Coordinates of C-alpha atoms in Angstrom, one line a residue:
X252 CA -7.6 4.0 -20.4
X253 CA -4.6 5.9 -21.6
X254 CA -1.7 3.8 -22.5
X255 CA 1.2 4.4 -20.3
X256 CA 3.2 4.9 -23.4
X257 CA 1.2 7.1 -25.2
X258 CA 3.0 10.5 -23.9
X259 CA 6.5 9.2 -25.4
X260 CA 7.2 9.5 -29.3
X261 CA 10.9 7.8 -28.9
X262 CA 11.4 5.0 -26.7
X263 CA 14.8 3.0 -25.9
X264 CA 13.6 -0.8 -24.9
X265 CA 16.1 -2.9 -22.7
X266 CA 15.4 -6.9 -23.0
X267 CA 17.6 -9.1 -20.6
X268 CA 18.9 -12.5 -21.4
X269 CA 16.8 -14.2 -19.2
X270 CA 13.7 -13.2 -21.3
X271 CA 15.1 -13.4 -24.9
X272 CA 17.2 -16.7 -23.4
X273 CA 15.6 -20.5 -22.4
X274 CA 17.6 -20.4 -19.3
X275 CA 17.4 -24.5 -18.9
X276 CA 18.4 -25.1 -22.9
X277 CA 20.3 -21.8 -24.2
X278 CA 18.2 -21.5 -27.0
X279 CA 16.0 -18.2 -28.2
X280 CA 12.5 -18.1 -27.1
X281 CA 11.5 -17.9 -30.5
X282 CA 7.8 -17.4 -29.8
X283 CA 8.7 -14.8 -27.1
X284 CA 10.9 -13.0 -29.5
X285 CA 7.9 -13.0 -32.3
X286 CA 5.3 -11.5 -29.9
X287 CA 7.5 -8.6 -28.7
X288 CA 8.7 -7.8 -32.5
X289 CA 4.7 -7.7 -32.9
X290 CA 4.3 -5.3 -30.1
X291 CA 7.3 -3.2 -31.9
X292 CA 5.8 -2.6 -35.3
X293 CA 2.6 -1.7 -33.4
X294 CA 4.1 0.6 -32.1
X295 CA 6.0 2.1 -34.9
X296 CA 3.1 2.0 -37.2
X297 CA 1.5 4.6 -34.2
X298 CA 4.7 6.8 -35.2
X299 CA 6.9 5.8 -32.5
X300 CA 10.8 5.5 -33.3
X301 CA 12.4 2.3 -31.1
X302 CA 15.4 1.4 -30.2
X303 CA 16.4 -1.3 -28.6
X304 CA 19.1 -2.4 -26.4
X305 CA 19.3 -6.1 -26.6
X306 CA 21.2 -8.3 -24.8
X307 CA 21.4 -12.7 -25.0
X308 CA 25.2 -12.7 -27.2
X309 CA 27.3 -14.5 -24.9
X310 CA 24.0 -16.8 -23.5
X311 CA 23.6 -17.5 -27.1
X312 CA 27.1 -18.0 -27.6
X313 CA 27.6 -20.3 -24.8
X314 CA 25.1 -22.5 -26.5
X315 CA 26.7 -22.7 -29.9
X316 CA 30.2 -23.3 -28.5
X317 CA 29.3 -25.7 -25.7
X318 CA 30.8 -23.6 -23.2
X319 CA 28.8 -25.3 -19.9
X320 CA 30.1 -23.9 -16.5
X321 CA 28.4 -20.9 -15.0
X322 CA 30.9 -18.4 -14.3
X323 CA 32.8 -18.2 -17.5
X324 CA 36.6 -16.8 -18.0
X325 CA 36.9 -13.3 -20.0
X326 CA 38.5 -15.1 -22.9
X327 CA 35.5 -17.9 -23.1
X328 CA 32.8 -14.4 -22.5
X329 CA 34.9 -12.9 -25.3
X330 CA 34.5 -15.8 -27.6
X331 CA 30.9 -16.7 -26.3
X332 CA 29.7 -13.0 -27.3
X333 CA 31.5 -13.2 -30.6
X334 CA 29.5 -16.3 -31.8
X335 CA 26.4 -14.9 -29.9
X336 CA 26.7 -11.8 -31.4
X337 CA 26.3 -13.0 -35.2
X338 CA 22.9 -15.0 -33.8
X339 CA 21.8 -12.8 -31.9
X340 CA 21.8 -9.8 -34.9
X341 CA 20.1 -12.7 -36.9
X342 CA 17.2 -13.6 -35.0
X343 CA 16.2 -9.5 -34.6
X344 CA 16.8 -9.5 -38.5
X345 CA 14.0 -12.4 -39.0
X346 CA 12.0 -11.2 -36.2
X347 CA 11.4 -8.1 -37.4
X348 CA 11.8 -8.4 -40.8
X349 CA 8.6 -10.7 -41.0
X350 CA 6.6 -6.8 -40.1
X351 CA 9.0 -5.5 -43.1
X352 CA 11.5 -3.6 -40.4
X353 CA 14.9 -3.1 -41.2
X354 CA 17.4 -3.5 -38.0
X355 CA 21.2 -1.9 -37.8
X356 CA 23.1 -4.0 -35.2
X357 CA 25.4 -1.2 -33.0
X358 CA 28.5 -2.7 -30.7
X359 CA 29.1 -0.3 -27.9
X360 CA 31.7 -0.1 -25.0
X361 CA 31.7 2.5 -22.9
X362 CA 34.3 5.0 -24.6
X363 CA 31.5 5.5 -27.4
X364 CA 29.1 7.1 -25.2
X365 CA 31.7 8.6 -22.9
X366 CA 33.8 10.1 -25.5
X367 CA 32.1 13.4 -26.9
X368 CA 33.5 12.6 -31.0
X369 CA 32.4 8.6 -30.8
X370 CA 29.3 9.8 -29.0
X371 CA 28.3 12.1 -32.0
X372 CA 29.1 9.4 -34.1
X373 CA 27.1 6.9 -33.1
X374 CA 24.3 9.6 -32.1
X375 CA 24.6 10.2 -35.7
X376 CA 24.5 6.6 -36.7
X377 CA 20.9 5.7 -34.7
X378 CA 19.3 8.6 -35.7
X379 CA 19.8 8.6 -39.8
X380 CA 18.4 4.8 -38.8
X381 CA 15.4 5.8 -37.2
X382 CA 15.0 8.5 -39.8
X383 CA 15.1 5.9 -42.4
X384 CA 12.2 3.4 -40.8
X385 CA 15.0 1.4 -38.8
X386 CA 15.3 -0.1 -35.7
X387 CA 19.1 0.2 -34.3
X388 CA 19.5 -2.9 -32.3
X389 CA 22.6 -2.4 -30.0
X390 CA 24.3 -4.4 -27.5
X391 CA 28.0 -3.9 -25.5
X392 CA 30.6 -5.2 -27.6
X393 CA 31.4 -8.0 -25.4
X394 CA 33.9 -9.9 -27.5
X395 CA 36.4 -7.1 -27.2
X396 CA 34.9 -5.3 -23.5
X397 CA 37.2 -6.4 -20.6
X398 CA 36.6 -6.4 -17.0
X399 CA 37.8 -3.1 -16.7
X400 CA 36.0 -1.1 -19.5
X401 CA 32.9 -2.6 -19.5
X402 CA 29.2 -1.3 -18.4
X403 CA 29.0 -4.8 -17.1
X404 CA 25.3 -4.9 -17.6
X405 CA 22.7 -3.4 -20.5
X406 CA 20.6 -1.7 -17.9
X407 CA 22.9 0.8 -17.2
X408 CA 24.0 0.7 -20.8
X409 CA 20.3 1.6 -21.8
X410 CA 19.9 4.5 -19.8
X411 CA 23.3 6.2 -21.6
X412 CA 22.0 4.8 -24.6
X413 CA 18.8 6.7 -24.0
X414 CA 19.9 9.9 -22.8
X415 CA 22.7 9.7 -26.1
X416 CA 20.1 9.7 -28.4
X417 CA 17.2 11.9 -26.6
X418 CA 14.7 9.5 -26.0
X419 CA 11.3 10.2 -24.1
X420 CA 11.2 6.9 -22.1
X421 CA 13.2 4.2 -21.2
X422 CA 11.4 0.9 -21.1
X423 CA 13.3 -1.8 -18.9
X424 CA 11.6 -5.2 -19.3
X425 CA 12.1 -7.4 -16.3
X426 CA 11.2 -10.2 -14.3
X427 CA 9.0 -8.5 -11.9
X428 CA 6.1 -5.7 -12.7
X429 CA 8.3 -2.7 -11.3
X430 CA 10.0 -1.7 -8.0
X431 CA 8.9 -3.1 -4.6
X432 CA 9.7 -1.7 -1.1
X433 CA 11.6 -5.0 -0.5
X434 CA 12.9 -8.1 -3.0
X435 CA 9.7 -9.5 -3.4
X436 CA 10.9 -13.2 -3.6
X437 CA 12.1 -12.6 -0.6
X438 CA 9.9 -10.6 1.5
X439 CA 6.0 -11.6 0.7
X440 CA 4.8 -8.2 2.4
X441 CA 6.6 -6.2 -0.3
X442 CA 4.6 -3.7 -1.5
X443 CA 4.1 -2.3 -5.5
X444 CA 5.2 1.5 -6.0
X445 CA 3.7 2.4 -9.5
X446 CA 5.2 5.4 -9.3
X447 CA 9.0 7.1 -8.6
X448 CA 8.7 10.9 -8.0
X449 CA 12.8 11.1 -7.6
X450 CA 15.0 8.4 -7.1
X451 CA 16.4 9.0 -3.0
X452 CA 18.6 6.7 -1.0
X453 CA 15.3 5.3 0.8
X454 CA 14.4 3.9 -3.1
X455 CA 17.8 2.9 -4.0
X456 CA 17.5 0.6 -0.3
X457 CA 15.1 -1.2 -1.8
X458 CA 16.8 -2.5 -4.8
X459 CA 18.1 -6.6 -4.7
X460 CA 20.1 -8.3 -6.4
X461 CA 20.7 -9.9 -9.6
X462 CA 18.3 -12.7 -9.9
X463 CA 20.2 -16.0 -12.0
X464 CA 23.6 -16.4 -13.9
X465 CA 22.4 -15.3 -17.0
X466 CA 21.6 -11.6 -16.0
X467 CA 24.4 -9.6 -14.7
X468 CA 21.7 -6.9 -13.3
X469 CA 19.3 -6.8 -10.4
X470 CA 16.4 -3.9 -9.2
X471 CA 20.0 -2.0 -7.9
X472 CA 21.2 -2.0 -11.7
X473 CA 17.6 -0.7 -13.0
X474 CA 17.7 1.6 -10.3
X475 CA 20.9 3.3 -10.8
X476 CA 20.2 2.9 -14.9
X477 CA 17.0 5.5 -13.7
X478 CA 19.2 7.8 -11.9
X479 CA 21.2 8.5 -14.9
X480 CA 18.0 8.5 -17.4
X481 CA 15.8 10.8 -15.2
X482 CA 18.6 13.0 -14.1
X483 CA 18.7 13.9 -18.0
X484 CA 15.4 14.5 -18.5
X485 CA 13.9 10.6 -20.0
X486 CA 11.3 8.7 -17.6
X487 CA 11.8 5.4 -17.2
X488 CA 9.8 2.1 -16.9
X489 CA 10.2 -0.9 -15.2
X490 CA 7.9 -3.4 -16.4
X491 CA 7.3 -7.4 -16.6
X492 CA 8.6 -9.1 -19.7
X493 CA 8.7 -12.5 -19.5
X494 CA 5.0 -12.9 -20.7
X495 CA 3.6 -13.2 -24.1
X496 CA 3.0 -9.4 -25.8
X497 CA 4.8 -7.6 -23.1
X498 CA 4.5 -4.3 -24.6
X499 CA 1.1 -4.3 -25.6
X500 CA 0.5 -5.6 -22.5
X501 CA 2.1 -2.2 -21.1
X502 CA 0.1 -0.3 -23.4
X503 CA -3.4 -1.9 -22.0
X504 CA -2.3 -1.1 -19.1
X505 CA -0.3 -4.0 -17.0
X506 CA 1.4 -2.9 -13.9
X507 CA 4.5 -1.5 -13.7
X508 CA 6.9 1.3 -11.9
X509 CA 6.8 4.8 -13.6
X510 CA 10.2 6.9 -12.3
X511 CA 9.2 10.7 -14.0
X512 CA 12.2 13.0 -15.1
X513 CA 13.9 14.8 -12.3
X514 CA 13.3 17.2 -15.3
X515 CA 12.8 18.3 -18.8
X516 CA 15.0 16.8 -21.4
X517 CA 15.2 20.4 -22.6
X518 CA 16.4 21.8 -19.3
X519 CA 18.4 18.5 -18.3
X520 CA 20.7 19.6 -21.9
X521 CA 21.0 23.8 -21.0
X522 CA 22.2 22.2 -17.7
X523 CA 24.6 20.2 -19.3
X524 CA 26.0 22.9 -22.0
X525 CA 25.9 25.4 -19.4
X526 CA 27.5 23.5 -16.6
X527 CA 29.7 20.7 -17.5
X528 CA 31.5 21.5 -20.4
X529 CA 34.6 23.2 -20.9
X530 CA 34.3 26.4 -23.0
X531 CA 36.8 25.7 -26.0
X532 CA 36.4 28.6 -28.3
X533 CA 34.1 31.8 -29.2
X534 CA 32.2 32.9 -32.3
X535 CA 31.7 36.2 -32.2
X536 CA 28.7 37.2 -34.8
X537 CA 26.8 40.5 -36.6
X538 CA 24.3 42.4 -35.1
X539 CA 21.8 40.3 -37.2
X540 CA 22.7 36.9 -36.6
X541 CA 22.3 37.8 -32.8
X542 CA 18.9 38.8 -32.7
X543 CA 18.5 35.8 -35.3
X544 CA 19.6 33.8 -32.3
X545 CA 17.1 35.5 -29.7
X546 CA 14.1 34.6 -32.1
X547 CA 15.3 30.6 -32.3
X548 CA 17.0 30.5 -35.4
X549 CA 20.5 28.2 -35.8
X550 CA 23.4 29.9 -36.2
X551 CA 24.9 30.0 -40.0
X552 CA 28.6 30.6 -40.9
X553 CA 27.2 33.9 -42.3
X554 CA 26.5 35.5 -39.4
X555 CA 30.1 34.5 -37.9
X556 CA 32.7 37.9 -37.9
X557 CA 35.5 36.2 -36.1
X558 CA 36.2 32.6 -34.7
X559 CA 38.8 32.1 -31.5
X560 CA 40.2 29.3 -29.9
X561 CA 40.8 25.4 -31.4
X562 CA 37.9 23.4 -31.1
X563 CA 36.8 19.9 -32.3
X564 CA 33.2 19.4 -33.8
X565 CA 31.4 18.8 -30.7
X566 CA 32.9 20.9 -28.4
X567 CA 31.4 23.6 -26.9
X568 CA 31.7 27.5 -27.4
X569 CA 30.5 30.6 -26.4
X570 CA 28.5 33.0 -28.9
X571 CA 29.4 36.6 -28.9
X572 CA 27.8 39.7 -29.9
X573 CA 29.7 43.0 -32.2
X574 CA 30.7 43.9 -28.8
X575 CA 31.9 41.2 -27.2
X576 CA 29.2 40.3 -24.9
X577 CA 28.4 36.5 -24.5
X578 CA 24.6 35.6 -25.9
X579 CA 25.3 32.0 -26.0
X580 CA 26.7 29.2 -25.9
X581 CA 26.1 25.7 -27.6
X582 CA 27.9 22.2 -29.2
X583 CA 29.8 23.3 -32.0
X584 CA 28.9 21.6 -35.8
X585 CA 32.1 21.7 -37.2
X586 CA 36.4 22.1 -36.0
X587 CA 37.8 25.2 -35.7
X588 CA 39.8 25.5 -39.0
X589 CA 36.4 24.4 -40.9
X590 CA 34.5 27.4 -39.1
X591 CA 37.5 29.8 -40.0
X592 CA 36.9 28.7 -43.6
X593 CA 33.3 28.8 -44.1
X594 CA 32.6 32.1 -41.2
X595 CA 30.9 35.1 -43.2
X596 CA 29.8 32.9 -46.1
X597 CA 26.5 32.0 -47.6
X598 CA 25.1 28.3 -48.1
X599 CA 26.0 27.8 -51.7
X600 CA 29.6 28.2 -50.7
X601 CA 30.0 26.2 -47.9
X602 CA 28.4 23.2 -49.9
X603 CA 31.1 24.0 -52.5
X604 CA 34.2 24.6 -49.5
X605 CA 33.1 21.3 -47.2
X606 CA 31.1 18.9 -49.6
X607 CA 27.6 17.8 -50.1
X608 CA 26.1 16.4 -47.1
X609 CA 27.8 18.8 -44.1
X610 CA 26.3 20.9 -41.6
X611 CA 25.3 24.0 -42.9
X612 CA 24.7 25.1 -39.6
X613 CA 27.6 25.9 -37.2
X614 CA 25.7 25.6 -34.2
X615 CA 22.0 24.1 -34.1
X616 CA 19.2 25.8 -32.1
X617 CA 18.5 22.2 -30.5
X618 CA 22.3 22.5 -28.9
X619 CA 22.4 25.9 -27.9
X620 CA 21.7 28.0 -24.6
X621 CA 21.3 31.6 -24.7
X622 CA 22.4 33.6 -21.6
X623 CA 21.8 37.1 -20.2
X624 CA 24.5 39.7 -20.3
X625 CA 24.0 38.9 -16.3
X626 CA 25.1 35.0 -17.1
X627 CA 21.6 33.4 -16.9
X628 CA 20.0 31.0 -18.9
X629 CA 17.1 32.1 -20.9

């Protein structure tokens, strides 16, 4: 039997509190926690990169300051998910470290993946971690989030998380197995959908709500967390976690709900380039740097004639041909008064004008679109 994970070669995993949590005592399920970081380095020694979005700071917290009451005031939440924070980075740390994985804790709120420069940044961040062996673990910054810039849950968090950083499939491990056509605590009828074509208002009806004190999210959280992921191209699954080995469990096959990608990541991103962003500036470039473009090829500040406009690295432009046509257009890899000072120039030299370790490209093939003279995507 083929693994239900097999197809995906970067995964973002979600784990609530109430899994990672003892929700009578406050303390870590140790055991729990050493059984899923099992099922991780399984996984990465099959070549898959992980990233995990963890929640448990301010249940952990609560715990080590004695904070008791259920519904706790935003300065005790703030305080909680400080303490929680440093315990919760911790136990990942000896968890995973006992398989010889390295983890890089990451403090969101939402500005970082709202915001195009923060976004890049902390795109930046997980992927030179992956591409070192890592695994980012990442968590909203709940010690400085208020009520009103906040996610206000990690399932939704997850999915931007996912989509920030490409990935092939969000995993959401849960209570239940996957999505029912009714709460199935409280409807015994409810039937098992192992699979989510597209995500319609009949499917967000079914969703509940969020199941104990601990979890801030429900099926309607998970649900709208797979409207953003499949909308930009990642699948998602929704499966049940709060048994030993939930992942390999997944892999052999336990049930769960599979929502496919409304469509390809590839597509999902010319969409997004092409329709949602602002054009800031132009490069206009040689005859040979254009037909380098039409073959696949990055474009290089060597092939750049002129540069129009102020831009920030990031933004997006339009590419132009000798005549003034538009070939292009893509996410910029440096500012405008870099690309005015590298444009026309060979690699050596932009080493030597912007320092070891920059872009050499301007604009990477992976975030570029190339249009018709007519406007159409290619």
């Amino acid at each position: 039997m083929t693994s239900p994970l097999s197809p995906y070669r970067r995964l973002t995993i979600k784990i609530g509190s109430a899994l990672l949590v003892d929700s009578a005592t406050g303390k870590l399920r140790s055991s729990w926690l050493a059984d899923l970081s099992e099922d991780v380095a399984a996984l990465k020694a099959a070549g898959t990169e992980i990233v995990i979005v963890s929640s448990g700071a301010i249940a952990l917290g609560r715990r080590l300051l004695k904070l008791d009451a259920i519904a706790l005031p935003l300065e005790q939440s703030q305080a909680a998910a400080s303490a929680g924070q440093i315990a919760l980075s911790q136990a990942w740390a000896e968890a995973l470290g006992r398989h010889g994985i390295v983890t890089g804790q990451i403090l969101i709120t939402p500005n970082i993946t709202e915001e195009r420069r923060y976004y890049l940044n902390a795109r930046t961040t997980i992927a030179t971690l992956l591409s070192l062996g890592a695994v980012p673990i990442i968590n909203e910054n709940d010690s400085v989030a208020t009520a009103e810039i906040r996610y206000g849950d990690n399932d939704r968090l997850s999915a931007r998380v996912a989509t920030m950083i490409e990935a092939d499939c969000l995993v959401l491990l849960s209570d239940v197995d996957g999505l029912y056509t009714a709460p199935p605590a409280r409807d015994p009828t409810a039937t098992h959908l192992p699979v989510i074509a597209s995500i319609t208002p009949a499917i967000e009806a079914m969703a509940g709500g969020a199941a104990s004190h601990l979890s801030r999210g429900g099926m309607t959280t998970k649900v709208e967390a797979g409207k953003i992921a499949t909308q930009a191209g990642t699948a998602m699954i929704i499966a049940k976690g709060t048994e030993t080995h939930p992942l390999r469990a997944l892999t052999e096959g336990a049930r769960h709900t599979l929502f496919h990608p409304a469509q390809s990541r590839a597509q999902a991103r010319k969409r997004w380039i092409m329709g949602t962003l602002a054009v800031a500036g132009t490069l206009q470039v040689d005859a040979g740097a254009a037909r380098a473009l039409l073959t696949g090829k990055s474009l290089l500040p060597i092939g750049v004639t002129k540069v129009k406009g102020q831009f920030d690295r990031g933004d997006a432009i339009a590419i132009t041909d000798p005549d003034g046509h538009e070939i292009a257009r893509g996410l910029v890899g440096l500012d405008s008064e870099e690309a005015r000072l590298v444009m026309g120039k060979r690699g050596p030299t932009v080493v030597e004008l912007l320092g070891v370790g920059n872009r050499s490209e301007l604009v990477h093939r992976d975030n570029m679109v190339m249009v018709s003279k007519a406007g159409e995507v290619l």
